[in-house]
Short mmCIF file of N, CA and C in Angstrom, two decimals:
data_model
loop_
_atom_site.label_atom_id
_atom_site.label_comp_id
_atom_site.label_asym_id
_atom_site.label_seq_id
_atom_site.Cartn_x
_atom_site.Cartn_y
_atom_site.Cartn_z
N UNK X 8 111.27 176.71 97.52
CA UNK X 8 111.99 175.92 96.55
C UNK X 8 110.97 175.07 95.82
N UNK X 9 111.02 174.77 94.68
CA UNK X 9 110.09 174.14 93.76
C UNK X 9 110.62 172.47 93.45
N UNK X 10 109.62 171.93 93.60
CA UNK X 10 110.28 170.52 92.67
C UNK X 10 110.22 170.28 90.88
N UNK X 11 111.49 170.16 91.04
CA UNK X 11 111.43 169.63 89.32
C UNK X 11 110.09 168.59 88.89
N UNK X 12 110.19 168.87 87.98
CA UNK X 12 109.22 167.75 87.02
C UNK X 12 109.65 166.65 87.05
N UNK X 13 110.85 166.31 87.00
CA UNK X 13 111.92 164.52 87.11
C UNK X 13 111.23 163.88 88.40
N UNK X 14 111.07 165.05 89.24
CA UNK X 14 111.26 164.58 90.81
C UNK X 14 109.88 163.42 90.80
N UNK X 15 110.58 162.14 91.43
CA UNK X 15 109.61 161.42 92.15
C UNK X 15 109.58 161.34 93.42
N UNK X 16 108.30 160.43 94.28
CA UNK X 16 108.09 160.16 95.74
C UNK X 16 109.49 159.35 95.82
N UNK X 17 110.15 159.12 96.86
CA UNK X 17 110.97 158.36 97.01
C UNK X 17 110.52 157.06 96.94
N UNK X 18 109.31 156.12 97.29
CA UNK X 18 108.84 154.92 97.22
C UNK X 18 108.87 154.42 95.99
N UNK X 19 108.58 155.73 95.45
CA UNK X 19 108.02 154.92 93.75
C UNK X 19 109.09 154.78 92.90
N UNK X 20 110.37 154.95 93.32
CA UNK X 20 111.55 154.84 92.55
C UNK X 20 112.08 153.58 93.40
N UNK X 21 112.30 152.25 92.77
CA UNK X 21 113.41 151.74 93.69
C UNK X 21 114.65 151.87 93.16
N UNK X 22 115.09 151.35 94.19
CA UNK X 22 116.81 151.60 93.94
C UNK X 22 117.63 150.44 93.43
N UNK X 23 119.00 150.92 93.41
CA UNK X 23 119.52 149.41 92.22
C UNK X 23 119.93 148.60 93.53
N UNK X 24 120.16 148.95 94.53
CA UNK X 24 120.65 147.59 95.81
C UNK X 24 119.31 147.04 96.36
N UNK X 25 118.01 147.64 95.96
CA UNK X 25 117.09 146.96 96.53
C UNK X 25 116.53 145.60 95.34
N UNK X 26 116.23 146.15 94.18
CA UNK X 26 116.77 145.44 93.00
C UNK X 26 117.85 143.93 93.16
N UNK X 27 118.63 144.56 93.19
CA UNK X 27 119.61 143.46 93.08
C UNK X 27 119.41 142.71 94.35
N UNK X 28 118.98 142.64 95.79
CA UNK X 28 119.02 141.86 96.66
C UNK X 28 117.79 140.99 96.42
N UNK X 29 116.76 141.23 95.64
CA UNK X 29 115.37 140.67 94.96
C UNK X 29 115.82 139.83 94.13
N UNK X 30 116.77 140.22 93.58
CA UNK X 30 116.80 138.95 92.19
C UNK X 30 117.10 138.03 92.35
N UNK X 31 118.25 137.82 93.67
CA UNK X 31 118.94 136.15 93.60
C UNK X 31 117.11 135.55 94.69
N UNK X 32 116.29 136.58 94.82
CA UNK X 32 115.26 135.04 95.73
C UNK X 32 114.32 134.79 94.14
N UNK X 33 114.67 135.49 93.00
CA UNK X 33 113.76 135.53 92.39
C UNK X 33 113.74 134.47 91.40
N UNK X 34 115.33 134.58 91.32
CA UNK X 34 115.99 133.48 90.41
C UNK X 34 115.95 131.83 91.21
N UNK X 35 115.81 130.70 90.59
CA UNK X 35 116.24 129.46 90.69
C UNK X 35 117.51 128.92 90.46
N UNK X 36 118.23 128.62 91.57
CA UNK X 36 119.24 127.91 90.64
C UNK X 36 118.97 126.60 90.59
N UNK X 37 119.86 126.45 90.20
CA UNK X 37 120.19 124.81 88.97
C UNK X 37 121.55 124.18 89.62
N UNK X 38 121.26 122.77 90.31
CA UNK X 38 122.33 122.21 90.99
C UNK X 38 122.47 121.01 89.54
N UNK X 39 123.67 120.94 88.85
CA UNK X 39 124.03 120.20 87.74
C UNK X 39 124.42 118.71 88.73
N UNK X 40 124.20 117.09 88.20
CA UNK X 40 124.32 116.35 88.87
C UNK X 40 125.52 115.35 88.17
N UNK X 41 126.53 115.16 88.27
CA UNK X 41 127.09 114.14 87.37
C UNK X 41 126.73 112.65 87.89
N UNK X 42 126.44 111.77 87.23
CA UNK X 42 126.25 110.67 87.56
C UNK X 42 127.13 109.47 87.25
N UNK X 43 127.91 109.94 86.21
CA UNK X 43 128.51 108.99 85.42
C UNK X 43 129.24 107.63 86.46
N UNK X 44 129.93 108.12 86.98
CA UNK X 44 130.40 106.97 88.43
C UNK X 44 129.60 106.46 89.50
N UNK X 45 128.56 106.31 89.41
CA UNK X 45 127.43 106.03 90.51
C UNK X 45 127.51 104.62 90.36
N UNK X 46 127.04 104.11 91.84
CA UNK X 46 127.24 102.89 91.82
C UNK X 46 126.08 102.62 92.58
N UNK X 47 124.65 102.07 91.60
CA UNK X 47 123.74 101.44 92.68
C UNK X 47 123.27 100.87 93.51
N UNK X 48 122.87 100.43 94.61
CA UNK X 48 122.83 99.50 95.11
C UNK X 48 121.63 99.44 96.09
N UNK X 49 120.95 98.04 96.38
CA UNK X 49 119.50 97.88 97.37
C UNK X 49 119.55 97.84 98.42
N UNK X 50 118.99 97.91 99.00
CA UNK X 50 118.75 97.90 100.91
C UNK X 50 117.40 98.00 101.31
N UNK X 51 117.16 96.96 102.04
CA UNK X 51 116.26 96.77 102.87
C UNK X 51 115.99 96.80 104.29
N UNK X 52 117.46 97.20 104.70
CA UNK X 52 117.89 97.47 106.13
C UNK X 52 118.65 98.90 106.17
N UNK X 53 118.54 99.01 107.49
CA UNK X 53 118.78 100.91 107.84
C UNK X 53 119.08 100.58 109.31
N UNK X 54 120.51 101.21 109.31
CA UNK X 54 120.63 101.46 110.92
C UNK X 54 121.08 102.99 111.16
N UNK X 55 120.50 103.69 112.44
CA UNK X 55 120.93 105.02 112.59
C UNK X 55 121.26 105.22 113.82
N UNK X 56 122.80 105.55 113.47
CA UNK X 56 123.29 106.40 114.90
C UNK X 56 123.33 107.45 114.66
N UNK X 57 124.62 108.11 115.83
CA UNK X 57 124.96 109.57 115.70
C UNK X 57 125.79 109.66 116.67
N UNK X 58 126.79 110.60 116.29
CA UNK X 58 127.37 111.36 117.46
C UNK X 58 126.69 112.73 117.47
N UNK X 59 127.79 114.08 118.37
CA UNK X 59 127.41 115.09 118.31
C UNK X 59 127.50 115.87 116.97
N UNK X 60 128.40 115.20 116.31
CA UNK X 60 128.87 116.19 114.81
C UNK X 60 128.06 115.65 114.07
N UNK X 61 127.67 114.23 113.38
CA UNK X 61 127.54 113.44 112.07
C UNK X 61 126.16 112.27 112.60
N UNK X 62 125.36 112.46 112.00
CA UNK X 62 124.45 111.33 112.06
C UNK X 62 124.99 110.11 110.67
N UNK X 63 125.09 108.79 111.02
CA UNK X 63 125.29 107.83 110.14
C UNK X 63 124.17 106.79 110.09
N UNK X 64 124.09 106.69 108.60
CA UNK X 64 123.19 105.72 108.23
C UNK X 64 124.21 104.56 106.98
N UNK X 65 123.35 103.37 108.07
CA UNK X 65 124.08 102.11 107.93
C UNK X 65 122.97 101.70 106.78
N UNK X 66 123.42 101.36 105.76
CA UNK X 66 122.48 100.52 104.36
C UNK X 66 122.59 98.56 104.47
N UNK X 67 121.93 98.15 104.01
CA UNK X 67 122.12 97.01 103.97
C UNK X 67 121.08 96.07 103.24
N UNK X 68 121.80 94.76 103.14
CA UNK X 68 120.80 93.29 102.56
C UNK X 68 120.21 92.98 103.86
N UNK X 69 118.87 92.58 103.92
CA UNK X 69 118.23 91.63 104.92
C UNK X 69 117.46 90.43 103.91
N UNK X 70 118.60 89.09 104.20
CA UNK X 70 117.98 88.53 103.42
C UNK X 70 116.47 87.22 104.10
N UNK X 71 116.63 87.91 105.29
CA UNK X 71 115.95 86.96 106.05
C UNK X 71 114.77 88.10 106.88
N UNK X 72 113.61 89.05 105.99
CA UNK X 72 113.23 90.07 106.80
C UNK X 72 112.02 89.63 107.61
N UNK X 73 111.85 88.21 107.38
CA UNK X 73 110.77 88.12 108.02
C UNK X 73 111.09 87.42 109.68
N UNK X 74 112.61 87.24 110.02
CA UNK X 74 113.60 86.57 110.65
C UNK X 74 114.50 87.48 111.20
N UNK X 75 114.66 88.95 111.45
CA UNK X 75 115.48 89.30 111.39
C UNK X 75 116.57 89.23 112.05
N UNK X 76 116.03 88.52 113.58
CA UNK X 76 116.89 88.34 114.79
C UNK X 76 117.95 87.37 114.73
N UNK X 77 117.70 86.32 113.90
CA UNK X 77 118.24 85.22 113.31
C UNK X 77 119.36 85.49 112.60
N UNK X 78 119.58 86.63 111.98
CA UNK X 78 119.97 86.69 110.85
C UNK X 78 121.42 87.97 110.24
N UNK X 79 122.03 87.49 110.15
CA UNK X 79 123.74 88.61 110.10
C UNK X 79 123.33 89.02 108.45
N UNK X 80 122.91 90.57 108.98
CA UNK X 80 123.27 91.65 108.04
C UNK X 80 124.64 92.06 107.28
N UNK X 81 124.81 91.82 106.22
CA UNK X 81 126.05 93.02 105.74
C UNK X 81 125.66 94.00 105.17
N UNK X 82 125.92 95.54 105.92
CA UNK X 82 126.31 96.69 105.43
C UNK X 82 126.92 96.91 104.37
N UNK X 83 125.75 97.20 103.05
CA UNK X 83 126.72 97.65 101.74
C UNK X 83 127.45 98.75 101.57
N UNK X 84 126.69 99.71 102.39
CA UNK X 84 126.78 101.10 102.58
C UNK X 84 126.92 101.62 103.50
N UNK X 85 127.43 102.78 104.26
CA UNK X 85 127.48 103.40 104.87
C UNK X 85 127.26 105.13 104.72
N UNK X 86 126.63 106.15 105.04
CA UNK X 86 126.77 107.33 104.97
C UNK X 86 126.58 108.19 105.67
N UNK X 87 127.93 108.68 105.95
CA UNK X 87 127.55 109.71 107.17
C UNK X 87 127.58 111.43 106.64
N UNK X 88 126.39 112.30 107.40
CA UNK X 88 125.77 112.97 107.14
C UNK X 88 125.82 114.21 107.99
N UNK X 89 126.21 115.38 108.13
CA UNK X 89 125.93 116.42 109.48
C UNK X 89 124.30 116.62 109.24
N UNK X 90 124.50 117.29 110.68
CA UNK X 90 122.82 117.16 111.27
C UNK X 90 122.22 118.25 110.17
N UNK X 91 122.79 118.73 110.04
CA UNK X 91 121.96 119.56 108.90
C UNK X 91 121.64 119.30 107.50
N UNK X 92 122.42 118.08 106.78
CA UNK X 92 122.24 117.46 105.27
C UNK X 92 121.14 116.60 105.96
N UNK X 93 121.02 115.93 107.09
CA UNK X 93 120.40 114.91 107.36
C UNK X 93 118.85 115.58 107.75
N UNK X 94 118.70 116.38 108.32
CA UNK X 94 117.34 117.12 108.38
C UNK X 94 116.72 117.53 106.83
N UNK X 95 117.82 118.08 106.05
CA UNK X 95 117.32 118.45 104.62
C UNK X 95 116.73 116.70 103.76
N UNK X 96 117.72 116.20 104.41
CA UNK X 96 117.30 114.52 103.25
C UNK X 96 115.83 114.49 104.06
N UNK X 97 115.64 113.81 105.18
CA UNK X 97 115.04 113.85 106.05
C UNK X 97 113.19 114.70 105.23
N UNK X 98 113.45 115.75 105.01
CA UNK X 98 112.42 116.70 104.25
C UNK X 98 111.96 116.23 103.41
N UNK X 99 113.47 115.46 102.37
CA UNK X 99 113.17 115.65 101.12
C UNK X 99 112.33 113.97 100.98
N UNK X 100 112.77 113.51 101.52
CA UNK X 100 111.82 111.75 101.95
C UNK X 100 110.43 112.01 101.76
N UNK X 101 110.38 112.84 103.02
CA UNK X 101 109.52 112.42 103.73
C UNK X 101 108.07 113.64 102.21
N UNK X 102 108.51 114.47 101.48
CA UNK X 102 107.85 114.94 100.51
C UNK X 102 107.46 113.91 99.60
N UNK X 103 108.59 113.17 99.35
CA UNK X 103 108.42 111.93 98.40
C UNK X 103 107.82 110.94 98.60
N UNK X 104 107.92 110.53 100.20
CA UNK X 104 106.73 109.51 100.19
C UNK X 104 105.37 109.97 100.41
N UNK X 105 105.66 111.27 100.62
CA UNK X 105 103.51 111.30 100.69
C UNK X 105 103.53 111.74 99.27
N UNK X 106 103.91 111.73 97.98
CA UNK X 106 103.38 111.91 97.33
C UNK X 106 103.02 110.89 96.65
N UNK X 107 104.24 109.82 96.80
CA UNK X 107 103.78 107.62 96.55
C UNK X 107 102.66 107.83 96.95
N UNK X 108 102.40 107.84 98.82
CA UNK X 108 101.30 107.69 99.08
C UNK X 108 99.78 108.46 98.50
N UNK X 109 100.17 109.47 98.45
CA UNK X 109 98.57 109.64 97.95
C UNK X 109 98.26 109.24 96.35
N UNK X 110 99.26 109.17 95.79
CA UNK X 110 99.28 108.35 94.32
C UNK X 110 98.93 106.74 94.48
N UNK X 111 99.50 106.47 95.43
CA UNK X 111 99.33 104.64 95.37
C UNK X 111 98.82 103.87 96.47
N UNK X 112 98.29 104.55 97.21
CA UNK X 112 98.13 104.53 98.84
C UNK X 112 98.97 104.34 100.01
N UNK X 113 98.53 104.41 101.38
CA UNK X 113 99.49 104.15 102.54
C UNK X 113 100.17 103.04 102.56
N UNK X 114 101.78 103.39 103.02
CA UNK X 114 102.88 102.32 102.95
C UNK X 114 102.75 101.36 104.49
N UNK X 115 102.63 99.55 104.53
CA UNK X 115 102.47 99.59 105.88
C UNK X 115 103.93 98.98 105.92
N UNK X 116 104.59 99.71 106.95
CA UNK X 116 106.20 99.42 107.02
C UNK X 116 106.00 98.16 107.79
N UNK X 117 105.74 97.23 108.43
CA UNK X 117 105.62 96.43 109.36
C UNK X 117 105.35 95.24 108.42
N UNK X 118 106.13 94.52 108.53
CA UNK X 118 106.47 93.02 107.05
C UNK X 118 105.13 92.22 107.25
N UNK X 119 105.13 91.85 108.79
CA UNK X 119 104.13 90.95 108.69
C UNK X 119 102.92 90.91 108.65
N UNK X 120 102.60 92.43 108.87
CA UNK X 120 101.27 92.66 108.05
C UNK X 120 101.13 92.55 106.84
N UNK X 121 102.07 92.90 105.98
CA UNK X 121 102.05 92.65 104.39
C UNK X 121 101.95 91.43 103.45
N UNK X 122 102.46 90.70 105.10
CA UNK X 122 102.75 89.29 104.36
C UNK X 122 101.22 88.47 103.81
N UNK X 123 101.25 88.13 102.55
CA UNK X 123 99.67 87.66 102.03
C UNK X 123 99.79 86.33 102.62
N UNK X 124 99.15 85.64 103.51
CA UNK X 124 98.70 84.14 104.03
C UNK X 124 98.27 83.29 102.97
N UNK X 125 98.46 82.33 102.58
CA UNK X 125 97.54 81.42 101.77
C UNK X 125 96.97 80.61 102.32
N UNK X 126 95.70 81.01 101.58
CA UNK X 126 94.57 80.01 102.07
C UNK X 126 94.61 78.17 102.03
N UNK X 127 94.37 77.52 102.77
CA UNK X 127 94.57 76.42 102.60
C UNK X 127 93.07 75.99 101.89
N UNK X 128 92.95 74.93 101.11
CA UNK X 128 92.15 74.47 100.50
C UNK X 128 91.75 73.01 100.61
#
């Protein structure tokens, strides 16, 4: 039996389901964000629990951070999170602050090192 002239190797032809399972890694999507109702707000305080389902993070004012023991927090915020949004935020932080950091240098989280002393004169 002879092969046609059409005929290719099977490799060198792909197929349309191999095709099509390539394209959605090939493509980007686009998560659209509405913002219009957002409501901002600061925090300088963070508390984290969890149960087995939902990790929660507590937001808040510390208006006393160099005091903190002293001092009654109110929670502006609250947000609770499954363990799996919270590993993805978690990522997405932690990309963002090393890129502060190597733009602006190392963050020292610890207040009272930051705190500048003045010199007495």
């Amino acid at each position: 039996m002879s092969a046609k002239k059409d005929d290719k190797p099977a490799e060198a032809t792909p197929e349309p389901a191999a095709e099509q399972a390539q394209a959605p890694a090939q493509q980007q999507q686009q998560v659209k964000v509405n913002d219009a109702n957002v409501i901002a707000s600061y925090a300088n305080f963070c508390r984290v629990s969890s149960t087995p389902e939902e990790l929660i993070l507590d937001l808040g004012l510390n208006p006393q951070p160099l005091d903190p023991a002293n001092t009654e927090i109110n929670v502006g915020q609250r947000i609770i999170l499954n363990h799996y949004t919270a590993k993805r935020l978690l990522s997405a932080l932690s990309m963002a602050l090393q890129r502060h950091e190597q733009a602006f240098g190392v963050l020292e989280t610890d207040i009272r090192k930051r705190v500048v002393r003045q010199q007495q004169t």
